mmCIF file of C-alpha atoms in Angstrom:
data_model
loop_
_atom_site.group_PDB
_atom_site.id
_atom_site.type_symbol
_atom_site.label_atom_id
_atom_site.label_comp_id
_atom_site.label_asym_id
_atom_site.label_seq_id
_atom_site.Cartn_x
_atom_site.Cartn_y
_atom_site.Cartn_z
ATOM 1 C CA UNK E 1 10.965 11.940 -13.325
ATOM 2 C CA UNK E 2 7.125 11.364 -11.649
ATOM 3 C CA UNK E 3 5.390 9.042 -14.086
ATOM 4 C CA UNK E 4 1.665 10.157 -14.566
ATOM 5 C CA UNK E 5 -1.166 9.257 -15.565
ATOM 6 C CA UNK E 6 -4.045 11.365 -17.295
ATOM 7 C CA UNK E 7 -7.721 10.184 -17.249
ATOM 8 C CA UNK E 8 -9.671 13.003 -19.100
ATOM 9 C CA UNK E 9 -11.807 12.842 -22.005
ATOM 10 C CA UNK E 10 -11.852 16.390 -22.854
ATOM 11 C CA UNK E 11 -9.138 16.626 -25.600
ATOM 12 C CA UNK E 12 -8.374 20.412 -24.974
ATOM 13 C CA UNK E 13 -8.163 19.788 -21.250
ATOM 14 C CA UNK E 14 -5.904 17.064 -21.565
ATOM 15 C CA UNK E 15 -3.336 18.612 -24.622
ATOM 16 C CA UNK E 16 -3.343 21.705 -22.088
ATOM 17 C CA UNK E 17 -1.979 19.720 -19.248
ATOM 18 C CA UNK E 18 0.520 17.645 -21.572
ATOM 19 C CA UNK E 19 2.173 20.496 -23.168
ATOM 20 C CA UNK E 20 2.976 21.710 -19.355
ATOM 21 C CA UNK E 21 3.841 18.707 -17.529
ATOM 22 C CA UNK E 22 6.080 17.456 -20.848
ATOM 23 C CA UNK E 23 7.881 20.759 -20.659
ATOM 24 C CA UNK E 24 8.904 20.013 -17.026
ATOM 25 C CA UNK E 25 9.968 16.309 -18.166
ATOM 26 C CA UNK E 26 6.966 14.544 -16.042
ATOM 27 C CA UNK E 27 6.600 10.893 -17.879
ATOM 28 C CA UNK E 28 2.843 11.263 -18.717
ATOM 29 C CA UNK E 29 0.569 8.712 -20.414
ATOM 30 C CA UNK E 30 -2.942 9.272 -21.546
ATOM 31 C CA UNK E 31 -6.750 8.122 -21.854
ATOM 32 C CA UNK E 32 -9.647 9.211 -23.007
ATOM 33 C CA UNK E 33 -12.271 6.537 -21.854
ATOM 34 C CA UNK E 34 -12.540 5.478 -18.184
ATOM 35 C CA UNK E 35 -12.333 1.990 -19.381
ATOM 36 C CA UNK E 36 -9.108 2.594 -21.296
ATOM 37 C CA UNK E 37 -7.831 4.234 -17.720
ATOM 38 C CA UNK E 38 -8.956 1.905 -15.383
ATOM 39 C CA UNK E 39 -7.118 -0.888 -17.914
ATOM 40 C CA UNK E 40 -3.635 1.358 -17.656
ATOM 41 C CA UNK E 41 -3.887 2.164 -14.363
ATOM 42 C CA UNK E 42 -3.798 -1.887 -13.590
ATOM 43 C CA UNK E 43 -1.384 -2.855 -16.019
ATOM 44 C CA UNK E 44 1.139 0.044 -15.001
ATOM 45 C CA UNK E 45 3.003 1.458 -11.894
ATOM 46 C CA UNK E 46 2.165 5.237 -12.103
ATOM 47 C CA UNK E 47 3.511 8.141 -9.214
ATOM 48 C CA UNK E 48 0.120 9.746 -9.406
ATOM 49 C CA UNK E 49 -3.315 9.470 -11.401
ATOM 50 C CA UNK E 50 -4.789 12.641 -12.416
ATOM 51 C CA UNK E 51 -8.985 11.345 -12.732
ATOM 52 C CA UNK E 52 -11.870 13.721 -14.383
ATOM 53 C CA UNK E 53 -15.015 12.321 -12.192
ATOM 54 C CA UNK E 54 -17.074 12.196 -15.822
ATOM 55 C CA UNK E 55 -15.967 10.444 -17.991
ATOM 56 C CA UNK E 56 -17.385 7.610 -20.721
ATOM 57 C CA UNK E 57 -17.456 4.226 -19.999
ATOM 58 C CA UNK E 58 -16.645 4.168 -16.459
ATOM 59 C CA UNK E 59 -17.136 7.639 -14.265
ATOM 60 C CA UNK E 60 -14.301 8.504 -12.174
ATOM 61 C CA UNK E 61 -16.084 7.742 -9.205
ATOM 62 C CA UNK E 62 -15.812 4.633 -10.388
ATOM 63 C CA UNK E 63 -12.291 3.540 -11.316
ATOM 64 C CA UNK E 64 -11.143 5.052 -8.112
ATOM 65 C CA UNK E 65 -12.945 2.729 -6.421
ATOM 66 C CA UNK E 66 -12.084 -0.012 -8.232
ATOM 67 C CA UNK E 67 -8.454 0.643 -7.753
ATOM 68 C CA UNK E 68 -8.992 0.320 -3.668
ATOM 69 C CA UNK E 69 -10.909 -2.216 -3.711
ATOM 70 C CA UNK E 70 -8.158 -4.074 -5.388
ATOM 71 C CA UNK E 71 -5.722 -2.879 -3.212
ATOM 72 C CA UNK E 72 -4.221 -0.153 -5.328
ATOM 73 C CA UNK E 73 -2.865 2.962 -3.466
ATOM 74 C CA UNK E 74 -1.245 4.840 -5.921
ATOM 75 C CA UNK E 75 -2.317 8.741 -4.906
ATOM 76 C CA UNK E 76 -5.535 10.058 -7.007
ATOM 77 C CA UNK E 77 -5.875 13.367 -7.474
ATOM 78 C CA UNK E 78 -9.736 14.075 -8.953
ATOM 79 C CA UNK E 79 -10.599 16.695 -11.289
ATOM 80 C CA UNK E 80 -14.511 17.951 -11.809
ATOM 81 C CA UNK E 81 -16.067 20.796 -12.930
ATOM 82 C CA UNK E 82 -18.980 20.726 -10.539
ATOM 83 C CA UNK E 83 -18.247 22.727 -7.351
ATOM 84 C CA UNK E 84 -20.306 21.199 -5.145
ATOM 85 C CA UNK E 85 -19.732 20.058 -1.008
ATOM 86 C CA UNK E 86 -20.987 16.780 -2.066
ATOM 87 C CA UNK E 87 -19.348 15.984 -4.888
ATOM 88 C CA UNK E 88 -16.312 16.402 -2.865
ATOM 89 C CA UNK E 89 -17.110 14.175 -0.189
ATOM 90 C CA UNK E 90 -18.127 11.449 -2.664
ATOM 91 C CA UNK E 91 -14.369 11.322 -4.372
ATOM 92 C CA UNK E 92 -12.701 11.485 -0.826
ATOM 93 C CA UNK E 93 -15.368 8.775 0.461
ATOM 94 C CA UNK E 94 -14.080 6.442 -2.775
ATOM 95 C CA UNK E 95 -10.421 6.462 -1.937
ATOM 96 C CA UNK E 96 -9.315 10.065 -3.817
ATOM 97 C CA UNK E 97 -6.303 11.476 -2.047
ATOM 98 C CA UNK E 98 -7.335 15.534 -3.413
ATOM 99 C CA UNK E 99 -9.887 17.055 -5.435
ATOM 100 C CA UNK E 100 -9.303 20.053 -7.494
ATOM 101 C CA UNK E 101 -12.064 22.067 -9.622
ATOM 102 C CA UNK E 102 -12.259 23.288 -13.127
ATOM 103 C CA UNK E 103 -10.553 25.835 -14.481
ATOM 104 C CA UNK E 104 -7.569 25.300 -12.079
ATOM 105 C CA UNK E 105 -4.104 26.698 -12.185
ATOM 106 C CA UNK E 106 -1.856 24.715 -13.874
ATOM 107 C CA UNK E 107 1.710 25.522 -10.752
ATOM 108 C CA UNK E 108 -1.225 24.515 -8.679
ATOM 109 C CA UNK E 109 -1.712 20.934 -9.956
ATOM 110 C CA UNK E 110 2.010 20.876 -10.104
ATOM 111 C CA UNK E 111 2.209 21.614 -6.441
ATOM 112 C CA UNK E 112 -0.399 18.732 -5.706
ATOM 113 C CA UNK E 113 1.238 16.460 -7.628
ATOM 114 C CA UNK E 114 4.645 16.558 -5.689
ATOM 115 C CA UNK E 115 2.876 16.970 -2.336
ATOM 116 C CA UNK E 116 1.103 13.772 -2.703
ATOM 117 C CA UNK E 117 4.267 11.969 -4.624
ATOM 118 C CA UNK E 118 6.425 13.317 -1.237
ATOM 119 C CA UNK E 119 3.620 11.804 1.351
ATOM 120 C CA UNK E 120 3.737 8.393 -1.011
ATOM 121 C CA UNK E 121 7.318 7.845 -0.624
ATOM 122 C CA UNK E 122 7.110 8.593 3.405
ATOM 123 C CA UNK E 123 4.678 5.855 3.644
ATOM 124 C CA UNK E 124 6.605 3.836 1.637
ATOM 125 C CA UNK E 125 9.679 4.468 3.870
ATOM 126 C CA UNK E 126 6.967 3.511 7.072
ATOM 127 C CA UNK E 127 5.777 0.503 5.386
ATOM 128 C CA UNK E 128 9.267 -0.643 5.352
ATOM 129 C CA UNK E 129 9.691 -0.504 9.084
ATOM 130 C CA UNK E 130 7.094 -2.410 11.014
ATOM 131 C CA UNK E 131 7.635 -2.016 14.461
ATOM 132 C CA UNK E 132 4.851 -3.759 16.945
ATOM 133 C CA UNK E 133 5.735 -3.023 21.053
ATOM 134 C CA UNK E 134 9.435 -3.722 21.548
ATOM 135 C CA UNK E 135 9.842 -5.630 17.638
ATOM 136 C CA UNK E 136 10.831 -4.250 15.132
ATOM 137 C CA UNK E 137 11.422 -5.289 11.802
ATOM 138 C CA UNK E 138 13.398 -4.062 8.493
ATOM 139 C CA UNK E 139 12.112 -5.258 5.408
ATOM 140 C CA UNK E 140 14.532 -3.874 3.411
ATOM 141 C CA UNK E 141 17.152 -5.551 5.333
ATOM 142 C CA UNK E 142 15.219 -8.867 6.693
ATOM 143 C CA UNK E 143 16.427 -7.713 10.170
ATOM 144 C CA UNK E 144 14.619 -8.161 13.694
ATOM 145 C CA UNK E 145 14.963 -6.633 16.702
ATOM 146 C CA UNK E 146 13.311 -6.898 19.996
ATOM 147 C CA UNK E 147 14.183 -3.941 22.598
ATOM 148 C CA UNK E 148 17.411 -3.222 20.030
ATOM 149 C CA UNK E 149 18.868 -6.780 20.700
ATOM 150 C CA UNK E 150 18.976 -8.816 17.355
ATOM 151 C CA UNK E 151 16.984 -11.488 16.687
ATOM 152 C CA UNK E 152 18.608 -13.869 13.660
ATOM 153 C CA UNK E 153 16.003 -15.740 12.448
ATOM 154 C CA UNK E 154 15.836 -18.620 9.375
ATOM 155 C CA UNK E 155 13.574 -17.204 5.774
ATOM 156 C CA UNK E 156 10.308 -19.376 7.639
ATOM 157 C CA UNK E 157 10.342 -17.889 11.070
ATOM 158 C CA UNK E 158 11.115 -14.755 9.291
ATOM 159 C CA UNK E 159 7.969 -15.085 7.228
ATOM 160 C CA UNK E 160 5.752 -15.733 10.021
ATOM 161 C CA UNK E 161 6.633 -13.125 12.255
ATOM 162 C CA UNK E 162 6.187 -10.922 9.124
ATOM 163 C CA UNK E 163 2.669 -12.031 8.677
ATOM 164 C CA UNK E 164 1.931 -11.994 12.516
ATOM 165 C CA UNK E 165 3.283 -8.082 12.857
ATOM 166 C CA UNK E 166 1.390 -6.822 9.574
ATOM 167 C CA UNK E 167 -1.648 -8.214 10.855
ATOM 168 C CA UNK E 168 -1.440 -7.146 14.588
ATOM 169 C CA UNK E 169 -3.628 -6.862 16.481
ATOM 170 C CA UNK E 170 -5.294 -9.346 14.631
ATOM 171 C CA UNK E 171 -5.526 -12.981 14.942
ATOM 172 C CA UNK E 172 -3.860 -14.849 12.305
ATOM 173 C CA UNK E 173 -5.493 -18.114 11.363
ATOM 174 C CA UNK E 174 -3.096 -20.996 11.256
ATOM 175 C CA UNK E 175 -3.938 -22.020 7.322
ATOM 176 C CA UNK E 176 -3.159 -18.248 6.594
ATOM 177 C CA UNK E 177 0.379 -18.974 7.420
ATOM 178 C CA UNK E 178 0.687 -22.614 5.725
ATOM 179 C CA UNK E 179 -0.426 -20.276 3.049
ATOM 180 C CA UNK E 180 2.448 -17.584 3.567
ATOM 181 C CA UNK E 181 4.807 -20.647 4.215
ATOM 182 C CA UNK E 182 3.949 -23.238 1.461
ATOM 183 C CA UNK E 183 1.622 -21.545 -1.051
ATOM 184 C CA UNK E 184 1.909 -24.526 -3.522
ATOM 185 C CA UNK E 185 2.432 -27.499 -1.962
ATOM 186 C CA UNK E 186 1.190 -28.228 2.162
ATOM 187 C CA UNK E 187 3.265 -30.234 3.851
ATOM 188 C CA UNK E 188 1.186 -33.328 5.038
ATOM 189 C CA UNK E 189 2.987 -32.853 8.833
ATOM 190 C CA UNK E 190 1.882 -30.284 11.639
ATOM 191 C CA UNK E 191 5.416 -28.717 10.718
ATOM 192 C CA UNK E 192 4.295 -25.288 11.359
ATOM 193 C CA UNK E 193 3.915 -25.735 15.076
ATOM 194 C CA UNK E 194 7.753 -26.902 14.462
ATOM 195 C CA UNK E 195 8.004 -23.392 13.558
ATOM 196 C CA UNK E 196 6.156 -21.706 15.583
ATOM 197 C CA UNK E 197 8.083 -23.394 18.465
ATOM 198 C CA UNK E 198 11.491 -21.955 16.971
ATOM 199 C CA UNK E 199 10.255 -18.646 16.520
ATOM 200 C CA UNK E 200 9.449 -18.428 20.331
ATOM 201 C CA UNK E 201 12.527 -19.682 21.223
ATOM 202 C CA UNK E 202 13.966 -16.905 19.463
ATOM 203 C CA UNK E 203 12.081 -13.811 20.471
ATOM 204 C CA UNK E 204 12.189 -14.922 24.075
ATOM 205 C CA UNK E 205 15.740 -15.805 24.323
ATOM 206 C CA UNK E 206 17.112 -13.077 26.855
ATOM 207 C CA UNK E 207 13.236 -11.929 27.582
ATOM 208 C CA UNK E 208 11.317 -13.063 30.410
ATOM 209 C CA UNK E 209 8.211 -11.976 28.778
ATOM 210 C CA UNK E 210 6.006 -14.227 25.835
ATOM 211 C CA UNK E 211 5.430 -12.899 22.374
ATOM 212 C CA UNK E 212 3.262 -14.856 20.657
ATOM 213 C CA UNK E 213 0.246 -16.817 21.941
ATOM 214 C CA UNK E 214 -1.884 -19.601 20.428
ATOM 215 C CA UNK E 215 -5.843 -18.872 19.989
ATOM 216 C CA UNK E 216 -6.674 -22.822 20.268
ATOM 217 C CA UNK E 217 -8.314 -24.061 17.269
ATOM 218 C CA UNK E 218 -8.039 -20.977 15.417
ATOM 219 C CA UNK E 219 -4.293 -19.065 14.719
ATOM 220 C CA UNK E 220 -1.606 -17.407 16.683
ATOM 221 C CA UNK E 221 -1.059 -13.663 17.643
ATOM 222 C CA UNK E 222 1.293 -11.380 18.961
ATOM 223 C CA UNK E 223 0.815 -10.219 22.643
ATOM 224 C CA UNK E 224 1.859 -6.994 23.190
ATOM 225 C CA UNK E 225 1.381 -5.367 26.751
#
C-alpha cells in the first residue's frame, strides 16, 4: 500500500482523487493549505507527494523547494492548471520529479505514481551499495570488499570509510569525521589518526596499491586511479 500525500486546495479536485485512489487501497492523507502540507510532508514518511503549484499560504513552488533544500527526496509529482513551457521548467528547476496539467486522467496519475514509487525504491536499492574503484560496501550488511576480497573492519573504521566513500571524490575534513566518530563527546587525544592508521592497514593488506591519502592540514580522501 503507497502512502500519499495530497496538497490541493480545491475541495472538488481533491474528493475526486480520494474517492479513486481509496478505492484502489492507496493510504492517502490530505491538505488544503501549503502551510498545512509543507508541515505533513516534514513530520511524515510519504511514497509520493501529489503538489497543486497554487495554493494559499505557501505556493507549490515553494514547499518543493523547501523539501530539497532540507534534504527531502521523497518523489513530487506537480499538478497546475496553467499549460505553459515555463511553468514547467520552474517545478522541474525546484526539485519536482513530473508535472502533470489540469484536467488530467485519473489511470494516468495512477501510472505516474507507481513509475516514480518503482524508480524510488531502485535508488534506494543503489544507495545501499556504494561502490568507489575496487570498494565496495553493503550497508545493509556492514560488509566491505576491495576487488571481492573481504575486508573485516571494527564499527569506527567502518564509519570512516563510510563517510570517506559517500563523499568521494571529495575531501573530507578531519573534524567532519571526529564528528561522524564522536558526535557528543571529542576525545581530547589525536585518536583518529589511530584510526585512520588501522583502516589502511586493512584495505591494503594483500594490495600493493594505497587507498586513502592525507590532504595535510585539512582531511583525508580516497585515491582512486
Amino acid at each position: 500500500m503507497l502512502k500519499i500525500l495530497l496538497v490541493e486546495d480545491n475541495k472538488q479536485v481533491a474528493d475526486i482523487i480520494f474517492d479513486y485512489f481509496e478505492a484502489l487501497d492507496y493510504d492517502l492523507d490530505y491538505a488544503a493549505t501549503g502551510t498545512l502540507g509543507l508541515k505533513l510532508a516534514e513530520q511524515h514518511s510519504f511514497d509520493v507527494i501529489i503538489l497543486d503549484v497554487m495554493l494559499p499560504g505557501i505556493d507549490g513552488i515553494g514547499i518543493c523547494q523547501r523539501l530539497r533544500a532540507n534534504g527531502n527526496n521523497t518523489p513530487i509529482i506537480m499538478l497546475t492548471a496553467r499549460d505553459t513551457h515555463q511553468d514547467e521548467l520552474l517545478g522541474f528547476s525546484t526539485g519536482a520529479d513530473d508535472y502533470i496539467i489540469k484536467p488530467f486522467d485519473l489511470a494516468l496519475l495512477e501510472a505516474r505514481i507507481n513509475a516514480l514509487h518503482r524508480r524510488a525504491q531502485q535508488r534506494v536499492h543503489l544507495r545501499d551499495e556504494l561502490v568507489v574503484g575496487p570498494l565496495l560496501l553493503k550497508r545493509d550488511q556492514h560488509l566491505v570488499y576491495r576487488e571481492d576480497r573481504l575486508i573485516k573492519l571494527n564499527p569506527s573504521c567502518y564509519k570512516i570509510l563510510l563517510c570517506l566513500m559517500s563523499n568521494h571524490p571529495n575531501v573530507v575534513a578531519k573534524s567532519t569525521i571526529e564528528d561522524v566518530l564522536w558526535p557528543d563527546d571529542l576525545p581530547d587525544q589525536d585518536i583518529l589518526r589511530k584510526h585512520i592508521y588501522l583502516l589502511r592497514s586493512k584495505l591494503n593488506q594483500h594490495f600493493a596499491s594505497e587507498m586513502i591519502t592525507t590532504i595535510p592540514k585539512v582531511g583525508y580522501k580516497l585515491n582512486v586511479e
